Coordinates of C-alpha atoms and ligand atoms in Angstrom, one line a residue:
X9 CA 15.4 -6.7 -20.7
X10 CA 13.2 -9.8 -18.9
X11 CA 10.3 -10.8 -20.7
X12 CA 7.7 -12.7 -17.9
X13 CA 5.0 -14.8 -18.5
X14 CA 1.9 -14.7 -16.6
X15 CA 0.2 -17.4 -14.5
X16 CA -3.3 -18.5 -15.4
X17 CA -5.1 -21.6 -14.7
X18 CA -1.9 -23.1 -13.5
X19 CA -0.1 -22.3 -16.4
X20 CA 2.5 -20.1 -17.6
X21 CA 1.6 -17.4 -20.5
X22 CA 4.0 -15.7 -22.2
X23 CA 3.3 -12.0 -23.6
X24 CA 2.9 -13.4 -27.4
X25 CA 4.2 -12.2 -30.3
X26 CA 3.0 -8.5 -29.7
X27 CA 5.9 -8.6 -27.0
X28 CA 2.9 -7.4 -24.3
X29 CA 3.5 -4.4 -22.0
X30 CA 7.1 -2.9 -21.4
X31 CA 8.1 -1.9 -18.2
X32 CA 10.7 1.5 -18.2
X33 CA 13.7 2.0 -15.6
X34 CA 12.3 5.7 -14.3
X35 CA 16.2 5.8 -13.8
X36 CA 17.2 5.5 -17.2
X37 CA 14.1 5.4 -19.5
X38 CA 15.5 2.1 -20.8
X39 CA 13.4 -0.8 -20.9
X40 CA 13.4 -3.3 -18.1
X41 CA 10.7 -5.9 -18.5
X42 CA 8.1 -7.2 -20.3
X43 CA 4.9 -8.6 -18.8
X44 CA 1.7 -10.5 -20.9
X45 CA -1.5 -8.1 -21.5
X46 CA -3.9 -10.7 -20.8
X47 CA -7.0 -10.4 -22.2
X48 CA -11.3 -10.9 -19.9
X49 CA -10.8 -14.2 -21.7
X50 CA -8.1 -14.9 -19.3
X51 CA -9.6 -13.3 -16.3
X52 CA -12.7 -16.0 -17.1
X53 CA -9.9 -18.9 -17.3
X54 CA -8.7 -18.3 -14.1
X55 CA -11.1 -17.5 -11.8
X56 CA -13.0 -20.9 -13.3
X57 CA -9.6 -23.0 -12.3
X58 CA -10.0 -20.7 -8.4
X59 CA -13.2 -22.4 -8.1
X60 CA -12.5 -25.9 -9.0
X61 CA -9.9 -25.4 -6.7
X62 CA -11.8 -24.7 -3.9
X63 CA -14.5 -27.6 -4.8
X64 CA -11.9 -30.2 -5.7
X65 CA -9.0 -29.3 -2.7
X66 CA -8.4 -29.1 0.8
X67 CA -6.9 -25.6 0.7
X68 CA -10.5 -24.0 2.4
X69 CA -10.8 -26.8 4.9
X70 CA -6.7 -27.7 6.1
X71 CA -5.2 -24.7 8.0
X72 CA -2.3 -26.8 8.5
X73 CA -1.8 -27.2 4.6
X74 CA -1.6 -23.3 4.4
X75 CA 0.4 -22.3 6.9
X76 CA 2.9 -24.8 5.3
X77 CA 2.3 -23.6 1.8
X78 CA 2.6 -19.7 3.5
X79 CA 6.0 -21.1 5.5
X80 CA 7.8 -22.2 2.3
X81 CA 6.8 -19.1 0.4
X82 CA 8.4 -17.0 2.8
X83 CA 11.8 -19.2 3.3
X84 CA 12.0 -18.8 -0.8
X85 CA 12.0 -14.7 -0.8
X86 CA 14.3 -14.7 2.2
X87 CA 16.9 -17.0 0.3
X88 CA 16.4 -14.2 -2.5
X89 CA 16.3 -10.3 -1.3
X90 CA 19.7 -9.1 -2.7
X91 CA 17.9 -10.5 -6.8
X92 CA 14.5 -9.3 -5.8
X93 CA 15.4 -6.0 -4.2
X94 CA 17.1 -5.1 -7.6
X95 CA 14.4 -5.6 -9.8
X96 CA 12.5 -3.9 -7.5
X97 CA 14.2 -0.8 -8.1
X98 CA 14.8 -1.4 -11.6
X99 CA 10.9 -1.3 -12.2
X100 CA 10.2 1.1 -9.4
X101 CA 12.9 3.4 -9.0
X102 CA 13.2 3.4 -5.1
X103 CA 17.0 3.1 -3.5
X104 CA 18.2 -0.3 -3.1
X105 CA 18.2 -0.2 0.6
X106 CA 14.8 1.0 0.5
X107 CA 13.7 -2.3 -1.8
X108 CA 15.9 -4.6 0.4
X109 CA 13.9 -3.6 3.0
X110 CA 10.7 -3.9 1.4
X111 CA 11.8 -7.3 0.1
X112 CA 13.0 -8.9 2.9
X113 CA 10.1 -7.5 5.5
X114 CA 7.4 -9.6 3.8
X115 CA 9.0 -12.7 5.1
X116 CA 7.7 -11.4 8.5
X117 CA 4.2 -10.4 7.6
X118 CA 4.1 -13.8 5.5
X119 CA 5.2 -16.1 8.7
X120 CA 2.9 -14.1 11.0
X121 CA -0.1 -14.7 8.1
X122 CA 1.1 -18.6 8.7
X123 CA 0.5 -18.6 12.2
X124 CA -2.9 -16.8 11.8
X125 CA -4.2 -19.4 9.7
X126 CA -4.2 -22.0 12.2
X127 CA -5.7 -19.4 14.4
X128 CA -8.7 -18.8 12.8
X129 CA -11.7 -19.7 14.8
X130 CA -15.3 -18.9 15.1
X131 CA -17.5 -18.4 18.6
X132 CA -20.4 -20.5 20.1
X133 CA -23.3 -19.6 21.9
X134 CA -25.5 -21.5 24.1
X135 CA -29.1 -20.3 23.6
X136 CA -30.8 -22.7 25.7
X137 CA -31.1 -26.2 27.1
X138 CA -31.0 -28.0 23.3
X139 CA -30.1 -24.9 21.1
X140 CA -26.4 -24.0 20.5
X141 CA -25.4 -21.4 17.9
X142 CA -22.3 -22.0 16.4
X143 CA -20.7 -19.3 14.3
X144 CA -17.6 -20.7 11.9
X145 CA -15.4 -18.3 9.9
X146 CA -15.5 -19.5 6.3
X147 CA -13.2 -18.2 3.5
X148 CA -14.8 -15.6 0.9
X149 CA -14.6 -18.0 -1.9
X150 CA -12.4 -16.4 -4.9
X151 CA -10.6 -13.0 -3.9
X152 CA -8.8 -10.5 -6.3
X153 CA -5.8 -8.3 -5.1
X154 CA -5.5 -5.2 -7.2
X155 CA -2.2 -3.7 -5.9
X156 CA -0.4 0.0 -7.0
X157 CA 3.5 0.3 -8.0
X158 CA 4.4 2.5 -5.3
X159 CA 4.6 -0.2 -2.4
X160 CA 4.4 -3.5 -5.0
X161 CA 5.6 -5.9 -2.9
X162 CA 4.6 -4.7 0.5
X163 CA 0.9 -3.8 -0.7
X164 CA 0.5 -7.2 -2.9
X165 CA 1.5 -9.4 0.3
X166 CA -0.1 -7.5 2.9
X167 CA -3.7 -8.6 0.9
X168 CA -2.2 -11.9 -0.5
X169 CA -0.9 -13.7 2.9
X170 CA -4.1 -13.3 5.0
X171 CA -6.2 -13.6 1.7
X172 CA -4.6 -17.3 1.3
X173 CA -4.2 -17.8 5.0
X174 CA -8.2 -17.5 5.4
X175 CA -8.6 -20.5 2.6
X176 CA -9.5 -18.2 -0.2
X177 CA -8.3 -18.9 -3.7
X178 CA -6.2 -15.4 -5.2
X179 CA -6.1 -14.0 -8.0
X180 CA -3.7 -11.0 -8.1
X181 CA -3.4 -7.8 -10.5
X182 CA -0.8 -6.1 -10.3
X183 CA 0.0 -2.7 -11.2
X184 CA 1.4 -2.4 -14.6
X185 CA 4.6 -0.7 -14.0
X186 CA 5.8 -3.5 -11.1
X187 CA 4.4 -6.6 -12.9
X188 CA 7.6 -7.9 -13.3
X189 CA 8.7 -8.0 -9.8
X190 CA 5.1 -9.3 -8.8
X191 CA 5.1 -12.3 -11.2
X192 CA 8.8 -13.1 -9.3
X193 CA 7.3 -13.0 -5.7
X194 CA 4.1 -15.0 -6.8
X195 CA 6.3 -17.7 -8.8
X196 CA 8.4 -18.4 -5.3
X197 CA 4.5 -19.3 -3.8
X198 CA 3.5 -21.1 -6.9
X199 CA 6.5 -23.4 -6.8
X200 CA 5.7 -24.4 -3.2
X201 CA 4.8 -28.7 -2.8
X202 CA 1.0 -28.8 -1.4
X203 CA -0.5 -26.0 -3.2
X204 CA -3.4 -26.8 -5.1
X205 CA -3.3 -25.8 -8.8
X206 CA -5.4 -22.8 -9.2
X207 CA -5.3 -21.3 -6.2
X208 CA -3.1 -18.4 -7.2
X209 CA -2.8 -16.1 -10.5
X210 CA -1.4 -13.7 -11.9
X211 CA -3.5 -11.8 -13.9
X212 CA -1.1 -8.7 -15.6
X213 CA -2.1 -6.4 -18.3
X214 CA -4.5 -2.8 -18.3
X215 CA -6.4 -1.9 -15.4
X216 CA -9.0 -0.8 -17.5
X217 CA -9.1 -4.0 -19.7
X218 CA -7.9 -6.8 -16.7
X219 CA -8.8 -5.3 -14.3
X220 CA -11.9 -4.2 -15.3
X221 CA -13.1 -7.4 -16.1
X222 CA -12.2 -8.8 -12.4
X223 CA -14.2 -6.3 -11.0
X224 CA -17.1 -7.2 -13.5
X225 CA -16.9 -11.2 -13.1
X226 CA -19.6 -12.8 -11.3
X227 CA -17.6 -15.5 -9.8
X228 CA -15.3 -13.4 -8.3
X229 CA -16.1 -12.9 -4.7
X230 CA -14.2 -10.1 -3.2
X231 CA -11.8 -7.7 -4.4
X232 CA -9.1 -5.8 -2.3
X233 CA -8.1 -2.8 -4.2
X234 CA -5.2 -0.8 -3.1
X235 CA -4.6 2.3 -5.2
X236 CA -5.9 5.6 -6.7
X237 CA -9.7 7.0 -4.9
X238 CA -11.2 7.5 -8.1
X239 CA -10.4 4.2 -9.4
X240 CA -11.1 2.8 -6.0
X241 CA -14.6 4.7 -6.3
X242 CA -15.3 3.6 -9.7
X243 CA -14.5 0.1 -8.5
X244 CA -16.6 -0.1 -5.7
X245 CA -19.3 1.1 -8.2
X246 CA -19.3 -1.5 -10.7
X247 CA -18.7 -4.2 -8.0
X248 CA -22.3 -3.4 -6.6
X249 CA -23.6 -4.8 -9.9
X250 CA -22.5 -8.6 -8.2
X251 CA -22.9 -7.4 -4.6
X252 CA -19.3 -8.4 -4.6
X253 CA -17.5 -6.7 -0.8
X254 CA -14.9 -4.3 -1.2
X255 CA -12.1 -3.4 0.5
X256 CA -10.4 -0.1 -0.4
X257 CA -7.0 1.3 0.7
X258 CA -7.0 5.0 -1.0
X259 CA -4.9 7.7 -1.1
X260 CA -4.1 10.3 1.5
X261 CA -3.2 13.3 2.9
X262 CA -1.5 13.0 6.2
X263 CA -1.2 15.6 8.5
X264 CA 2.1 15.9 10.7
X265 CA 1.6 17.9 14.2
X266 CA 4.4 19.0 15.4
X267 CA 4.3 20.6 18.8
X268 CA 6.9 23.3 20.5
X269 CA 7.9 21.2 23.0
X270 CA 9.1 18.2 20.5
X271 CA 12.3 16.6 20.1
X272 CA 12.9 18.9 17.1
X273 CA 15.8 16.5 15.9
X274 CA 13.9 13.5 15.5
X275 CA 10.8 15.5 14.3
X276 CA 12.1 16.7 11.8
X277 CA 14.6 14.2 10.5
X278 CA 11.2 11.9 10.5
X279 CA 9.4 14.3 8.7
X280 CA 11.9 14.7 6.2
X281 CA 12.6 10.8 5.4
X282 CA 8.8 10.3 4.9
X283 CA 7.9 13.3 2.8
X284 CA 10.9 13.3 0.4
X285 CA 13.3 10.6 1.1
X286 CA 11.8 7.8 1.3
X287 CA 10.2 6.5 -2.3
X288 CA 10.5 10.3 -2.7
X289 CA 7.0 10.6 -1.1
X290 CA 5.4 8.7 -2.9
X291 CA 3.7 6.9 -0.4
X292 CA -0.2 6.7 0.7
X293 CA 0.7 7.8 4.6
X294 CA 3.5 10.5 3.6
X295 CA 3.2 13.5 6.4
X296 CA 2.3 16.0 3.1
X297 CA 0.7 18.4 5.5
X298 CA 2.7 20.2 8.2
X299 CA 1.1 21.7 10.9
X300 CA 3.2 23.2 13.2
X301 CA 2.7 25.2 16.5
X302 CA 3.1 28.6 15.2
X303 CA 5.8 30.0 17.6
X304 CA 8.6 27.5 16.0
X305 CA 6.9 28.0 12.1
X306 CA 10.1 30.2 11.2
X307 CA 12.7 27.7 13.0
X308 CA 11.2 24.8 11.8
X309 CA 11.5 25.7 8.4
X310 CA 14.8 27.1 8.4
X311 CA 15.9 23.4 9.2
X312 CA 13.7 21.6 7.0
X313 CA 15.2 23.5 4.3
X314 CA 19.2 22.1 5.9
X315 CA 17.9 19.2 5.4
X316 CA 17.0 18.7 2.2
X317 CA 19.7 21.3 1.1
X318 CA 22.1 19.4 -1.6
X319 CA 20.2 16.1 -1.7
X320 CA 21.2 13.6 -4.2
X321 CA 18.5 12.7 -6.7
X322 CA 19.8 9.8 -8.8
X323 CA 19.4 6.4 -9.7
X324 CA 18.2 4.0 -6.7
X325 CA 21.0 1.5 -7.5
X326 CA 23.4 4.3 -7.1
X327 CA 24.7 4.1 -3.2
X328 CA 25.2 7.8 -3.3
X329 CA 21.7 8.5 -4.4
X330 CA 19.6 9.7 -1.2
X331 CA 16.1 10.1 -3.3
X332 CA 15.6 7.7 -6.0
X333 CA 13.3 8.5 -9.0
X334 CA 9.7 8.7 -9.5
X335 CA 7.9 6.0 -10.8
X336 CA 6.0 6.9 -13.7
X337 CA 6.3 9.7 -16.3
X338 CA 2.3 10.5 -15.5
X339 CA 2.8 10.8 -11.8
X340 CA 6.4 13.0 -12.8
X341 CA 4.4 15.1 -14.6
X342 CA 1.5 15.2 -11.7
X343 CA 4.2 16.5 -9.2
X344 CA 6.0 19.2 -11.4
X345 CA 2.6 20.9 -12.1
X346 CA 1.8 20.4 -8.3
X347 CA 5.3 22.4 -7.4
X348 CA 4.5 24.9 -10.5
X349 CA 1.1 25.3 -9.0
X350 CA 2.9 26.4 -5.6
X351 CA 5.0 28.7 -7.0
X352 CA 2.2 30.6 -8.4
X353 CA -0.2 31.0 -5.3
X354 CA 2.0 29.9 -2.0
X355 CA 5.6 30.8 -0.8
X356 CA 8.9 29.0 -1.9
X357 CA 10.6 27.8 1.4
X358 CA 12.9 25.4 -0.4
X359 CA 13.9 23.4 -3.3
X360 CA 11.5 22.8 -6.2
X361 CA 14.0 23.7 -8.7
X362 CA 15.4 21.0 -11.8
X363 CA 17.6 18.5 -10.8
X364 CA 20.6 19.4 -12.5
X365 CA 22.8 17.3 -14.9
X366 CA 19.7 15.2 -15.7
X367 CA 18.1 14.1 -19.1
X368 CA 14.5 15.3 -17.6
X369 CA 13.2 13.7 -21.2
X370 CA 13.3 10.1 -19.9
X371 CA 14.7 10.5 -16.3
X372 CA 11.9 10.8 -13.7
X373 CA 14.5 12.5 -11.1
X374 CA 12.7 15.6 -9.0
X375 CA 14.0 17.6 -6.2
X376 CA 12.0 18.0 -2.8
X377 CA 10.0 21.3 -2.6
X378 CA 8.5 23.4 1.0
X379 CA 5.4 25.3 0.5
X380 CA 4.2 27.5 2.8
X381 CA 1.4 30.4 3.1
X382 CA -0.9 28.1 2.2
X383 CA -4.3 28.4 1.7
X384 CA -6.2 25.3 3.3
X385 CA -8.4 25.3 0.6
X386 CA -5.9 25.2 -2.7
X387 CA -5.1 21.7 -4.1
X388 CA -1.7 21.9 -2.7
X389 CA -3.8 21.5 0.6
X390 CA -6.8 19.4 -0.5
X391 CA -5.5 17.0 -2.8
X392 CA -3.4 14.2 -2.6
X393 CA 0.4 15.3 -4.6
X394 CA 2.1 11.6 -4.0
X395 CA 5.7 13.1 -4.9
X396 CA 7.7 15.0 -2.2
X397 CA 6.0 17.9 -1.7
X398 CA 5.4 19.5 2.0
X399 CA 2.8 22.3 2.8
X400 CA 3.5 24.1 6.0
X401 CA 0.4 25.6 8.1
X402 CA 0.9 27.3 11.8
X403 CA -1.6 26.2 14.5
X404 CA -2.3 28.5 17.3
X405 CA -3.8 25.8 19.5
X406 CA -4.4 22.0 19.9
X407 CA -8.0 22.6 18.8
X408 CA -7.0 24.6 15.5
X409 CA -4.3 21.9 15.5
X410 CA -7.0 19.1 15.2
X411 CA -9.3 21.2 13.2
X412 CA -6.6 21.5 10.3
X413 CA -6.1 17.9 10.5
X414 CA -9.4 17.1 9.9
X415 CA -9.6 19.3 6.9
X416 CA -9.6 17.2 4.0
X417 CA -12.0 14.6 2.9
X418 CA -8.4 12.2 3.4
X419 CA -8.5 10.0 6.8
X420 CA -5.6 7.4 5.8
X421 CA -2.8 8.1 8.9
X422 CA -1.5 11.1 10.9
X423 CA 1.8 12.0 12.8
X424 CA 1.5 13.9 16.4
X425 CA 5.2 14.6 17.7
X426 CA 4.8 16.1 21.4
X427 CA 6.7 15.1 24.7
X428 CA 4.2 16.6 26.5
X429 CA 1.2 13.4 26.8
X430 CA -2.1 15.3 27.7
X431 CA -1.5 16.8 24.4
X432 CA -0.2 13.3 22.6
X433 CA -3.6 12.1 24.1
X434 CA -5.9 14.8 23.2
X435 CA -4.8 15.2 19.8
X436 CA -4.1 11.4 18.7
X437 CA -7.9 11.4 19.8
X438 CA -9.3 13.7 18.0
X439 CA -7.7 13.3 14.8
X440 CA -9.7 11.4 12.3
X441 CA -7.4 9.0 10.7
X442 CA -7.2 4.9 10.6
X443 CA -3.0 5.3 12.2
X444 CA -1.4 8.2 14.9
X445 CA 1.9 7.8 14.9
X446 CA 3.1 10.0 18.0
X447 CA 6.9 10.9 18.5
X448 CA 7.4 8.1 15.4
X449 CA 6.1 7.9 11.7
X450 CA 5.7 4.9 9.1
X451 CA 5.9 2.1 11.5
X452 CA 4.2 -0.7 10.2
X453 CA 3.6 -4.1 11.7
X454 CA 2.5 -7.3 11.0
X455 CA 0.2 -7.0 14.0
X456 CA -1.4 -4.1 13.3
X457 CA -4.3 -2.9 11.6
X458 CA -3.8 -0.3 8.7
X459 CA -7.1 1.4 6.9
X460 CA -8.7 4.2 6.3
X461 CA -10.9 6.8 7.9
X462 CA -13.1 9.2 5.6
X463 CA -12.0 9.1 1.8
X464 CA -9.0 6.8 2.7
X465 CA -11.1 3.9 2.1
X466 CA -12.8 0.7 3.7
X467 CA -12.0 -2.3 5.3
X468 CA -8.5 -3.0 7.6
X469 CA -5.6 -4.7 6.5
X470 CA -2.5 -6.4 8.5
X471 CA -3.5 -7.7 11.8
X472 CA -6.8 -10.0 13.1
X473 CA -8.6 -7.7 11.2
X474 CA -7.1 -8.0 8.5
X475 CA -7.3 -11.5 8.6
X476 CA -11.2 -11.7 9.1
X477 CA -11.3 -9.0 6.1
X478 CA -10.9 -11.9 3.7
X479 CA -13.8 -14.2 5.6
X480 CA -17.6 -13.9 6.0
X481 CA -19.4 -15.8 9.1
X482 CA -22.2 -18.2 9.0
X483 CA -24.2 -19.6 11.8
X484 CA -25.1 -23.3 12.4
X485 CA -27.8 -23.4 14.5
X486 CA -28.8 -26.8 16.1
X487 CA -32.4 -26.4 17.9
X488 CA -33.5 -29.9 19.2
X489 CA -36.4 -28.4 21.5
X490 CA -39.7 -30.5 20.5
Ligands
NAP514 P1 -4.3 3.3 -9.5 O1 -4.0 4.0 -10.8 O2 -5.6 3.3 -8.9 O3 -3.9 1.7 -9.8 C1 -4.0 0.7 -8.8 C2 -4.2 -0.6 -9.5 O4 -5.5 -0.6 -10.0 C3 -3.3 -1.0 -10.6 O5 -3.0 -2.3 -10.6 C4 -4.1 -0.6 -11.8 O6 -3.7 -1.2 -13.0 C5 -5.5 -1.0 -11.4 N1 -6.6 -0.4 -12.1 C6 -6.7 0.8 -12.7 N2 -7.9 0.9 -13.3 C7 -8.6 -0.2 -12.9 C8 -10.0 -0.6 -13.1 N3 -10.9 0.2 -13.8 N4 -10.4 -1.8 -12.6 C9 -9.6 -2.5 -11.9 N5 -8.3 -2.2 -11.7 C10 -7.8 -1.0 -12.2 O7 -3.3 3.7 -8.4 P2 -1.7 3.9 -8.5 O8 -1.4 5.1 -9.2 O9 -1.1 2.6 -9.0 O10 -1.3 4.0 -7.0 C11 -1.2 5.2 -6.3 C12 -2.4 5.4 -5.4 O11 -2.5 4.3 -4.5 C13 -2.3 6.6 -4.5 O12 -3.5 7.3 -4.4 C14 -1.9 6.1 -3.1 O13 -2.3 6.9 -2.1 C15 -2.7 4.8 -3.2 N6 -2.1 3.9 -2.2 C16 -2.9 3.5 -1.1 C17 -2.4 2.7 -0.1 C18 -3.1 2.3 1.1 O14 -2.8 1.3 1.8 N7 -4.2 3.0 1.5 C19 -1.1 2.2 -0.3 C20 -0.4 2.5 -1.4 C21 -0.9 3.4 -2.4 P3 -2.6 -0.5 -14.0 O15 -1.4 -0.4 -13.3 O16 -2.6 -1.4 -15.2 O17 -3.2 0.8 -14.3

């Protein structure tokens, strides 16, 4: 077991004598970690050292200072996947492979986020013979980064990198269950020669108590919140109290068109590593929604049941485990009523029984289940399951195609899987989502945007945009006419 300390006000804090909050293997139901449960006093501490920060350092004003700072961070988590990846797993329950890749891939997004920073400009306007409008891209001041466990690492660097590449001091809350894996990646940046003390912290503890009081402080400046909608709402509500912006990445429920004429291979092999494989779906863009074009429903499903027949649910540090386990006992218990729910009112394709062989009292291991006969209005339709749970729906047509896809309040990303491109066209068009994977699913890029359409949120991630997310504009204005 690890005990961390958190970092506030440049300093290390250590969980106390109460021992703070323990992290549980989902694997095992053993205890991993420890992390602090800080207290609004320490939310007050820190976000008064982000400020002096920016008054008394260069960090807002010298690009060149953080793409350095952002360069270093990223050469200290390359030197150290294999260690990371396995705490990663430990504390999240995701196969090693998966966490390697997670790991290492934030070395990319943080050397892109480098480069970005030294490409941050503004625009200028002539607006006539002595007036010239100059527009400059200035930092938002002090940001908060409240990240989820599913993604840790991904979602907490994703926000973090441009956050710090715009010149904004961060203060990051991570999700409980991951905050010992987050307090590794953020001690590799704090180490780093040139960065101003304060800049950074790590604020761990309760949402409702840490958290809360983030959301609620009046020198905090912007949050980025990636997680639940209702919290994301409720956020978004008591920010308005300090006109603080908001960005929200929310939840999803991402429909997956798959077409007759499709490479029915890579279909559904892609399908089936995003919906059940891969963190065992728990993952804000998993395809949860099949539609399917109704004269291959029956074939389709006989082999998405091959392929998840015999699937190895085990510990993610096992290399014969093909699933790993899911992440917290709440969210276990979320899916199994989901899959009990199904039972009751759909039809079984699949799966959804026990794993066997498993102590289900303090192992978080469940099996992939196939819904179908769905009504589009249930929850198993509506709401978002975050486990590996597939509903399958027949389309008759692109437009019933695009109709279903459209029919939930979710937006967040959408999978079209077609060979034929009038139809790739017409239906990546008229599907209301912030991503369209076609013939591909889950590819995510340094370079491109990620957000959400409808519920799914507000504000883009990754990318230019992503980049201006953490920066407001101001115009200079230099009028010399008599
Ligand atoms: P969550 O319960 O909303 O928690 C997310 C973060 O918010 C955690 O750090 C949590 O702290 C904190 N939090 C909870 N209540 C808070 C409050 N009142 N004030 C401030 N912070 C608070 O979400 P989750 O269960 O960790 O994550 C799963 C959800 O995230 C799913 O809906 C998924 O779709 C979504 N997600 C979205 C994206 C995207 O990019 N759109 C990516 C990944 C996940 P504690 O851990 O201490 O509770």
């Amino acid at each position: 077991m690890k005990k961390y300390a958190a970092y506030v006000a440049g300093e290390w804090v250590d969980a106390g004598a109460d021992g703070g909050n323990a992290i549980v293997d989902p694997a095992s139901g053993e205890e991993v970690s420890q992390a602090p449960a800080l207290t609004p006093q320490h939310v007050d501490a820190a976000v008064g050292a982000a400020q002096r920060a920016l008054a008394q350092s260069d960090w807002a004003t010298d690009a060149r200072l953080r793409a350095d700072v952002l360069l270093q961070w990223a050469g200290r988590i390359e030197r150290n996947v294999e260690a990371l990846a396995r705490r990663l797993t430990l504390e999240n329950g995701k196969l090693l492979g998966e966490a390697k890749f997670e790991i290492a891939n934030q070395v990319n997004v943080i050397r892109f986020n480098a480069g970005l920073a030294r490409s941050l400009c503004g625009h200028s306007h002539s607006l006539g013979a002595r007036v010239m409008g100059v527009v400059l891209r200035e930092p938002m001041g002090v940001v908060a980064v409240i990240s989820p466990w599913n993604w840790p690492i991904s979602l907490l660097v994703r926000d973090l990198a441009p956050a710090l590449a715009a010149g904004n001091a961060v203060l990051s809350k991570p999700a409980s269950q991951t905050a010992g894996i987050s307090i590794e990646i953020l001690s590799l940046l704090v180490e780093c020669e040139g960065l101003p003390e304060g800049v950074v912290g790590m604020l761990t503890g309760s949402g409702g108590s840490v958290g809360q009081a983030i959301v609620e402080h009046p020198g905090v400046d912007m949050l980025a919140f990636t997680g639940d909608g209702a919290t994301g709402k409720g956020i978004a509500r008591d920010a308005a109290a300090t006109v603080k912006k908001v960005a929200l990445e929310l939840g999803g429920k991402s429909p997956f068109v798959l077409c007759a004429d499709a490479d029915m291979e890579k279909a559904i092999a892609t399908l089936a590593r995003f919906i059940f494989f891969t963190t065992c779906g728990q993952i804000c863009t998993a395809p949860s929604r099949l539609l399917v074009e109704s004269s291959v429903e029956k074939e389709v499903c006989e082999r998405l049941a091959q392929a998840i027949d015999g699937v190895k649910v085990g510990p993610g540090l096992d290399p014969a485990s093909q699933m790993g386990a899911i992440t917290t006992r709440d969210q276990y218990e979320k899916i199994l009523s989901f899959v009990e729910l199904g039972k009751k009112e759909a039809t079984l394709v699949a799966g959804g029984e026990p794993v066997a062989g498993v102590d289900h009292g303090k192992c978080n291991f469940i099996a992939p289940a196939i819904f179908s006969g769905v009504d589009p209005q249930s929850p198993l339709v509506q709401e978002e399951i975050f486990g590996p749970v597939l509903t399958v729906q027949p389309f008759a047509s692109d437009d019933e195609a695009v109709h279903l896809a459209n029919s939930t309040p979710f937006g967040l990303a959408s999978g079209v899987f077609t060979q034929n491109l009038d139809r790739a066209w017409f239906l990546s068009r008229g599907i209301k989502a912030g991503t369209v994977w076609v013939n591909n699913y889950n590819r995510f890029y340094a370079e491109t945007e990620v957000g959400g359409y409808k519920e799914s949120g507000v504000g883009r991630m990754a990318g230019f945009d992503g980049l201006h997310e953490f920066t407001q504009t101001k115009h200079i204005n230099f009028d010399s006419t008599e």
